[in-house]
Tab-separated table of C-alpha atoms and ligand atoms in Angstrom:
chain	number	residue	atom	x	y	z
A	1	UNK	CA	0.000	0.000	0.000
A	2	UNK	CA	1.002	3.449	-0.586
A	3	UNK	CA	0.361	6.218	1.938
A	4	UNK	CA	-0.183	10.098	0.309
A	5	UNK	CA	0.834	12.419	2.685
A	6	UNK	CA	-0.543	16.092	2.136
A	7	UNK	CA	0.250	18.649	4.518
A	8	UNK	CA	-2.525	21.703	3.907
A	9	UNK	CA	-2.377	25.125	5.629
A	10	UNK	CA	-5.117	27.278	3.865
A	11	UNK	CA	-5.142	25.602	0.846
A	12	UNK	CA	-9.078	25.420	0.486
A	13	UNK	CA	-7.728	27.012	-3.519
A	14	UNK	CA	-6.256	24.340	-4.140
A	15	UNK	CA	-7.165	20.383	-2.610
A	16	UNK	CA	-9.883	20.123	-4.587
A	17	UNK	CA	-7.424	20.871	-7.766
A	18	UNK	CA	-4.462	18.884	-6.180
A	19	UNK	CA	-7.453	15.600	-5.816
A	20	UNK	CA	-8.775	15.925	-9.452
A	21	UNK	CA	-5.347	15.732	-10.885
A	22	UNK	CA	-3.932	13.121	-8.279
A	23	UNK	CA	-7.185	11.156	-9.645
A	24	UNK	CA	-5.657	10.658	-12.587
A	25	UNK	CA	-2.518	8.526	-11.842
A	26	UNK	CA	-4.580	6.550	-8.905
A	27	UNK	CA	-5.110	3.559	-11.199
A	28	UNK	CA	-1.313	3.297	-11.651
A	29	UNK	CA	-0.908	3.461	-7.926
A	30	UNK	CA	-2.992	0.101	-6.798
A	31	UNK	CA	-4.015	0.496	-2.969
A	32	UNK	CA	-3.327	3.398	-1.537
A	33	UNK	CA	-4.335	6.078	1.425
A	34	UNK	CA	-4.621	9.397	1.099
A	35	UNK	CA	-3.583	11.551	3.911
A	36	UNK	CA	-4.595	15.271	4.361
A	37	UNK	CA	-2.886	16.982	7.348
A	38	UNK	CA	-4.985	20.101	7.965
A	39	UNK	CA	-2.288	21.966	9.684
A	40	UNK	CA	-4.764	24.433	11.634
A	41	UNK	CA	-5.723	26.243	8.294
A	42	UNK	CA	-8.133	29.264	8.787
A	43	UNK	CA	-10.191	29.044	5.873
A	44	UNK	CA	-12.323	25.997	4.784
A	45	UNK	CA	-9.484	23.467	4.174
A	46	UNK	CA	-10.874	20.725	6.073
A	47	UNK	CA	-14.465	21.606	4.574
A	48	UNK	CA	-12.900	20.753	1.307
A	49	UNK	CA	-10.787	18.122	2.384
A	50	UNK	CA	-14.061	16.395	3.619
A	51	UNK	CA	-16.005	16.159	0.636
A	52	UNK	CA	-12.654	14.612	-0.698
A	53	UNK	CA	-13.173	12.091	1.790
A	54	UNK	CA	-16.426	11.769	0.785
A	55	UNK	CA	-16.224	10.737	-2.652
A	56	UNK	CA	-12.763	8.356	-1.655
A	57	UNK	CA	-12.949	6.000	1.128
A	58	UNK	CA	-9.569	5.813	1.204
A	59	UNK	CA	-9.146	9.238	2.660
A	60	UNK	CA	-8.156	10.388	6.128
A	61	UNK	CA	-8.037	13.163	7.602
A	62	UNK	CA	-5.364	14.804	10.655
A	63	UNK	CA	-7.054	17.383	11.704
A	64	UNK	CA	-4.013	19.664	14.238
A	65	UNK	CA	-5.591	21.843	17.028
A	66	UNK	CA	-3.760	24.848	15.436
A	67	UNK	CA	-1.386	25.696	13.082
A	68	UNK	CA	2.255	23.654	13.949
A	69	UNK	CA	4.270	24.595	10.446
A	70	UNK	CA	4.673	22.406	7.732
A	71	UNK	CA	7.494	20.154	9.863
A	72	UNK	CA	5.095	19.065	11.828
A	73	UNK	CA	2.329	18.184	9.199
A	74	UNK	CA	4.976	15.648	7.808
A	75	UNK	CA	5.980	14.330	10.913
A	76	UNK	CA	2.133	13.801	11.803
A	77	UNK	CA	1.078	11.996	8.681
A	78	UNK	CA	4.568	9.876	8.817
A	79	UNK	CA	3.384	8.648	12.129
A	80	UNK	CA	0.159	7.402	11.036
A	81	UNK	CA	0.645	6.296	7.918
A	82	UNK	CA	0.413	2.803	7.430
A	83	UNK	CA	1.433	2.098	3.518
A	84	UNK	CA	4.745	0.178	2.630
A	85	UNK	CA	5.232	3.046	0.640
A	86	UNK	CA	5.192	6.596	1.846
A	87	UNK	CA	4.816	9.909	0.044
A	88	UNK	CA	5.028	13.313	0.710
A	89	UNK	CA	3.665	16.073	-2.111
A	90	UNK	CA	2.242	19.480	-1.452
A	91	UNK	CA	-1.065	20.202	-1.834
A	92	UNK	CA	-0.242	23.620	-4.348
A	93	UNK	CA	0.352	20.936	-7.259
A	94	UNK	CA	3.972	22.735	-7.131
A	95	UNK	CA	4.880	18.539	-6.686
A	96	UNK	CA	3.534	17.219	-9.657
A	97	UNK	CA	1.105	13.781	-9.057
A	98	UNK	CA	2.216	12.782	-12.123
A	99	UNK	CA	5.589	11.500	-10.654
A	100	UNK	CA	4.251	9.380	-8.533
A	101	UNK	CA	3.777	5.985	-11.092
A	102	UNK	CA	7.166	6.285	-11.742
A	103	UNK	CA	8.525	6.806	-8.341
A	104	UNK	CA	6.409	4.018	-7.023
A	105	UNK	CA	7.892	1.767	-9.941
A	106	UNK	CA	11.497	3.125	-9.228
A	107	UNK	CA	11.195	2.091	-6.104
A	108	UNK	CA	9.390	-1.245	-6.077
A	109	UNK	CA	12.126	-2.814	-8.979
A	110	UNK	CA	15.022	-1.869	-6.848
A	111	UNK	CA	15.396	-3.771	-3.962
A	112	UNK	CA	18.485	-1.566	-2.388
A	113	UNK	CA	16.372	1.839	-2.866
A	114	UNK	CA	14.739	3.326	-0.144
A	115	UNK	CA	14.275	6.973	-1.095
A	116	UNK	CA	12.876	8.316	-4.364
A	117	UNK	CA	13.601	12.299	-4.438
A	118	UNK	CA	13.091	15.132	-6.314
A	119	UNK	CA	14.955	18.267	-7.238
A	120	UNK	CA	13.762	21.017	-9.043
A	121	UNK	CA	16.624	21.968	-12.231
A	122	UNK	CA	15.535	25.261	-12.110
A	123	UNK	CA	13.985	28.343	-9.723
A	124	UNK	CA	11.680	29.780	-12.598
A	125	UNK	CA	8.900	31.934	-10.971
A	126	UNK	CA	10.730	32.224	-7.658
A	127	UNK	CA	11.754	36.181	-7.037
A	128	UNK	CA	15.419	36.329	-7.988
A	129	UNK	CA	16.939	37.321	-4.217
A	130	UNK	CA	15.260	34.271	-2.510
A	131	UNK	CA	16.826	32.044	-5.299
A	132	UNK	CA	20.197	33.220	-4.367
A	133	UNK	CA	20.165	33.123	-0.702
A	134	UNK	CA	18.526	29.272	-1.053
A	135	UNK	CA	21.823	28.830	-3.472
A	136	UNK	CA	24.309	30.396	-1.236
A	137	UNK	CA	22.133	28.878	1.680
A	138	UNK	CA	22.976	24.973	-0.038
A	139	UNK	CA	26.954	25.898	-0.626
A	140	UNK	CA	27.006	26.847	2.988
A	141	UNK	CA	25.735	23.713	4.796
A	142	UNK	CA	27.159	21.321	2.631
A	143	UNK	CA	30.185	22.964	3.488
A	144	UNK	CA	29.361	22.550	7.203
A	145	UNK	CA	27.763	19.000	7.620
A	146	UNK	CA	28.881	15.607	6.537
A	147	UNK	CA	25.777	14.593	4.785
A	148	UNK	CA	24.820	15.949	1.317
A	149	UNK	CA	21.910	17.993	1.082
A	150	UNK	CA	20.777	18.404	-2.641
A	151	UNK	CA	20.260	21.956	-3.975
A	152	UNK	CA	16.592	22.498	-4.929
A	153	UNK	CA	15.416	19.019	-3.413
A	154	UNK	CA	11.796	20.122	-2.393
A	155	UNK	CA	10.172	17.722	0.499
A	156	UNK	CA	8.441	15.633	-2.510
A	157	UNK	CA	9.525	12.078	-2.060
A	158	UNK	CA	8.545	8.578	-1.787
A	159	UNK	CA	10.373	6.426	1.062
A	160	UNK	CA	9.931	2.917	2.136
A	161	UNK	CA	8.416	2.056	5.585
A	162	UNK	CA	12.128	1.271	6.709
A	163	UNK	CA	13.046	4.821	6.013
A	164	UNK	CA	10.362	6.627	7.761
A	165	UNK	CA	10.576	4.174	10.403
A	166	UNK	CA	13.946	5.679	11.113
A	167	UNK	CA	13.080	9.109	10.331
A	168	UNK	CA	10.802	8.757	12.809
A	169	UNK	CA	13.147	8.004	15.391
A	170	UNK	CA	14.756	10.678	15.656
A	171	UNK	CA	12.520	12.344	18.426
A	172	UNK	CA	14.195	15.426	17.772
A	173	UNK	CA	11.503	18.368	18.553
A	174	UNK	CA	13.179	21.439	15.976
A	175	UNK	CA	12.852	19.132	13.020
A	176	UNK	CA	14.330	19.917	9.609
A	177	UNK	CA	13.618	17.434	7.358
A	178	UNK	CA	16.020	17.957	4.488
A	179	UNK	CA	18.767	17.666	6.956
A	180	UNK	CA	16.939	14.330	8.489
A	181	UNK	CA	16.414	12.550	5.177
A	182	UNK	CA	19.683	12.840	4.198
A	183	UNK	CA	21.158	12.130	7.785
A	184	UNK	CA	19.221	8.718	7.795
A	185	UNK	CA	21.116	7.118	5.150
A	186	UNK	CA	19.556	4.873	2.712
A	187	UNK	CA	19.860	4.612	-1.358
A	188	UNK	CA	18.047	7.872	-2.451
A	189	UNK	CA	17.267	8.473	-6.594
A	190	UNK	CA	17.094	11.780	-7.504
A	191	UNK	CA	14.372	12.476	-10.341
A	192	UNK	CA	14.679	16.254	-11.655
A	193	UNK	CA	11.568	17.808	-12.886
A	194	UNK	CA	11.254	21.845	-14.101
A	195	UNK	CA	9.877	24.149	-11.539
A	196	UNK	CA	6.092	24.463	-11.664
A	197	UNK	CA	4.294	27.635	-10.238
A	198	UNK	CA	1.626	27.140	-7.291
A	199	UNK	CA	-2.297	26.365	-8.659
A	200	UNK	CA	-3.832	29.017	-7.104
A	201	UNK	CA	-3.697	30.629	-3.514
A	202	UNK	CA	0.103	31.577	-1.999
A	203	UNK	CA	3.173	30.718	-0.907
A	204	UNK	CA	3.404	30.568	3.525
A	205	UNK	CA	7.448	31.512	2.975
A	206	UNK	CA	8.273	34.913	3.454
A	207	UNK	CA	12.398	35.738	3.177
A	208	UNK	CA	12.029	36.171	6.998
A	209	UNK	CA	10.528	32.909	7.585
A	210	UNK	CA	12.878	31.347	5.054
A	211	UNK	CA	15.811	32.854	6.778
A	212	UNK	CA	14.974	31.559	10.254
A	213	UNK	CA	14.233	27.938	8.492
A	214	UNK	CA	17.872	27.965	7.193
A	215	UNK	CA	19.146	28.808	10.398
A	216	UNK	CA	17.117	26.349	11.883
A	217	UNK	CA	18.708	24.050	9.384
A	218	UNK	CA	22.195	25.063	10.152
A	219	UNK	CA	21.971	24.809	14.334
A	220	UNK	CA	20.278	21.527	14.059
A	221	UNK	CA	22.966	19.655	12.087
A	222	UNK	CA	26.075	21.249	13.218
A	223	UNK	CA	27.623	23.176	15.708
A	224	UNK	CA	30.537	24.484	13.472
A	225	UNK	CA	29.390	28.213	14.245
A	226	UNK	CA	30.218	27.735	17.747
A	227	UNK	CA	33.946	26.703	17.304
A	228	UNK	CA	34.130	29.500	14.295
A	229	UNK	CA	33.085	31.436	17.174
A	230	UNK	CA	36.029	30.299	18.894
A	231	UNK	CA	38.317	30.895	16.231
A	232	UNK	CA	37.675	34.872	15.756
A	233	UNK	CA	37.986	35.083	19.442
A	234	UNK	CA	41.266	33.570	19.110
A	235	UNK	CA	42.254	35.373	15.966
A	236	UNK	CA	41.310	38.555	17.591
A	237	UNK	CA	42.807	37.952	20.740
A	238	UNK	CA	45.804	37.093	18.837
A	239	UNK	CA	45.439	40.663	16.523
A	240	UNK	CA	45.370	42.566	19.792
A	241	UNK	CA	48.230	41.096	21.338
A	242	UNK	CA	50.505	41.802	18.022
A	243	UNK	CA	48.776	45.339	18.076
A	244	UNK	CA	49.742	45.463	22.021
A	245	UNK	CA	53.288	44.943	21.107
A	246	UNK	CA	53.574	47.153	18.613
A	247	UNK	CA	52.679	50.004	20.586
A	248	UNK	CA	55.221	49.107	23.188
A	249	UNK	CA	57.977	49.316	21.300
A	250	UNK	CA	56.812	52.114	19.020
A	251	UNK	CA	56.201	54.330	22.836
A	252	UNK	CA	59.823	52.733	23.749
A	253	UNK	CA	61.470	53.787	20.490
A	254	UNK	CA	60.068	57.047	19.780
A	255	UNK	CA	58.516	57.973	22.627
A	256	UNK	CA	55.035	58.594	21.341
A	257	UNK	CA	52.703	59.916	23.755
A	258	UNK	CA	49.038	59.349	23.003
A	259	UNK	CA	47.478	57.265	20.165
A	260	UNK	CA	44.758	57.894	18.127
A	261	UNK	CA	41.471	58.409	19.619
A	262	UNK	CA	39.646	57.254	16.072
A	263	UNK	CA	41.750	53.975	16.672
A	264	UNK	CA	40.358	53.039	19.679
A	265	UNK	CA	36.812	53.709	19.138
A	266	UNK	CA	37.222	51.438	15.778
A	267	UNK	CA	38.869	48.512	18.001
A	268	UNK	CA	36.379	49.169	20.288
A	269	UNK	CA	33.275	48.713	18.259
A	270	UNK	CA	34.871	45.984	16.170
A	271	UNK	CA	35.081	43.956	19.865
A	272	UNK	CA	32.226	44.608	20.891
A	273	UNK	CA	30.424	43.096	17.511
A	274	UNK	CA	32.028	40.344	17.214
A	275	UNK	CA	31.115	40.004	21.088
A	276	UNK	CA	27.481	40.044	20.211
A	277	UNK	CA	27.617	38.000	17.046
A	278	UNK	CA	29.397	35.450	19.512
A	279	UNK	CA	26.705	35.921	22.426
A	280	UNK	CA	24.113	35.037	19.715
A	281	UNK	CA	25.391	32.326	18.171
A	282	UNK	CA	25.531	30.863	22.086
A	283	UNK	CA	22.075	32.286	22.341
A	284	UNK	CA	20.623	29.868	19.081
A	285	UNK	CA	22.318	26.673	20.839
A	286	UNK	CA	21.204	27.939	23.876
A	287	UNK	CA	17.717	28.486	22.821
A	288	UNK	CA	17.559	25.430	21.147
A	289	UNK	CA	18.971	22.847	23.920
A	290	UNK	CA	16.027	25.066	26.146
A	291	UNK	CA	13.281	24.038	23.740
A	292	UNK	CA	14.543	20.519	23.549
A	293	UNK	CA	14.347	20.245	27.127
A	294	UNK	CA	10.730	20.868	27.728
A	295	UNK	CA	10.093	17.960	25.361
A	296	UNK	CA	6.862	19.374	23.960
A	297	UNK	CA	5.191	17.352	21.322
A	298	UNK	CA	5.775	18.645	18.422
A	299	UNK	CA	2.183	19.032	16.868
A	300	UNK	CA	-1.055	18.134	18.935
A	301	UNK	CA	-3.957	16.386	16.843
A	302	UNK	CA	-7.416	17.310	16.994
A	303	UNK	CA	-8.899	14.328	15.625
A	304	UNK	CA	-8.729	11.810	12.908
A	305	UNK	CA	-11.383	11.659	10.393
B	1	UDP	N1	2.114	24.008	4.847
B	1	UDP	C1	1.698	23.467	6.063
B	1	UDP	N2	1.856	24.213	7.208
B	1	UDP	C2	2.412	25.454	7.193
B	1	UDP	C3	2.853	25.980	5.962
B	1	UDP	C4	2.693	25.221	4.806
B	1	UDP	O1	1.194	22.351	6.121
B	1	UDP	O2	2.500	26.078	8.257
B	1	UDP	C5	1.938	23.210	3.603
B	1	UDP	C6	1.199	23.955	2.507
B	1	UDP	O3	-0.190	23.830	2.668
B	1	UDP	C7	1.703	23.260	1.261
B	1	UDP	C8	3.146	22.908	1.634
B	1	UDP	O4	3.195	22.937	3.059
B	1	UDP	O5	0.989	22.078	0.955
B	1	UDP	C9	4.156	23.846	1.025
B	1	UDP	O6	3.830	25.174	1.342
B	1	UDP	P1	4.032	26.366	0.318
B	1	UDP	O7	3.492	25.984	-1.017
B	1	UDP	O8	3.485	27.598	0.948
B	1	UDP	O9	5.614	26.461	0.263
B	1	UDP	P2	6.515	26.681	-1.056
B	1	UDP	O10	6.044	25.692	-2.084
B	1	UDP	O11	6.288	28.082	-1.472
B	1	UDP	O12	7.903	26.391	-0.582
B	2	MG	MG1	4.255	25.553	-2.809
């Protein structure tokens, strides 16, 4: 059996559009669930989602008590899925259904797969700015983590119940996904398809949001920042003791009486930032270890229709 997971947050534009075309490649698919996660949507999501489940009796829905971010959708519809396959595709049609034949078949004629991905070859539609930071954001924590995370590889993808099985072990609470699937392990395919704009309605990410998931990202899978941390302390520390030197022998030599005042407020402020970058970096780990801690669940469910 395959399991559909579809993690909706206002998407009452588009479910109805995502089920008509999913429709289509359900023959190909042989038994299967479907799997809404209404992720606390405000508008009439679950309305629509339940005249999906009328018309298919192989719908359920998770219905969250509020909205818990997409993270947390996944994670809820991993848990009670019950397939030998699993799948998870957006509900914007932005992860084409059409995929999902030949990801199943992928996966079912290669007994050492576990993991059929996809990557999108291209950012077309995406404002120019957020297509560089993702870039740069890629290049950066590849550079920082052992694992390979693949530029443009969106959350679409098809795993075996041995994969999510160990995804879901990892009772991590600040969950980032991309990082986890690749951490895992497991034979992954990568199929490339061209970008395809969102049916109808709009996108949750704004840069801001964006820019605290890739941080997210970063302080969940390594904690390089904190010894780079250490390093420009040490390189400073070592920069001011040179400097200290320097102006010993230069009073000894010539007898110079007072230096600069514009160099001392520039070593000044120059401390004191890299002083508060430093603080915050300790702040993210900190913050992060604190929220661990509490061991909140990470998304509390409603009901189950
Ligand atoms: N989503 C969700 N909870 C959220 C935000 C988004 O379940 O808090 C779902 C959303 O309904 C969609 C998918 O996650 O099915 C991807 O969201 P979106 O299309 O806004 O992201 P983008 O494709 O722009 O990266
Ligand atoms: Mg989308």
């Amino acid at each position: 059996m395959l399991s559909i997971i579809v993690p909706c947050y206002n998407e009452e534009a588009t479910v109805a559009l995502y089920y008509e075309e999913l429709k289509k490649y359900l023959p190909e698919l042989g038994e299967y669930e479907l799997l809404f996660v209404n992720d606390g949507s405000k508008d009439e999501t679950l309305k629509k989602c339940l005249e999906i489940k009328a018309q298919d009796s192989n719908c359920r829905i998770i219905d969250f008590s509020r909205n818990f971010g997409k993270e947390a959708a996944m994670l809820a519809g991993m848990s009670v899925a019950k397939g030998d396959y699993v799948v998870i595709t957006d509900a914007d049609l932005q992860d084409p259904p059409k995929l999902l034949p030949e990801m199943l078949k992928i996966l079912k004629a290669d007994e050492h797969l576990d993991s059929v991905a996809t990557y999108r070859v291209n950012r077309k539609g995406e404002p120019v700015i957020r297509s560089f930071f993702a870039r740069c954001f890629y290049k950066l924590i590849n550079k920082m983590i052992d694992i390979n995370i693949v530029d443009g590889a969106r959350d679409y993808r098809m795993m075996t119940s041995r994969m999510v099985k160990a995804v879901l072990s990892l009772s991590e609470v600040n969950r980032f996904s991309k990082g986890i699937f690749a951490w895992v392990g497991f034979e992954t395919k990568y199929l490339e398809y061209e970008n395809v704009e969102r049916a109808a309605g709009e996108t949750k990410w704004s840069f801001w949001k964006l820019f605290r998931y890739a941080l997210d990202g970063i302080v969940g899978f390594t904690t390089i920042p904190l010894r780079l941390a250490t390093i420009a302390g040490l390189l400073v520390s070592a920069f001011g003791f040179i400097y200290m030197i320097y102006i010993v022998i230069k009073a000894l030599a010539f007898g110079d009486p007072v230096a600069g005042f514009p160099s001392l407020i520039v070593i000044i402020t120059l401390l004191g930032g890299i002083q508060l970058i430093v603080l915050g970096i300790l702040g993210e780990y900190l913050a992060k270890t604190y929220m661990e801690t509490k061991r909140r669940p990470v998304y509390i469910i409603r009901d189950i229709l």
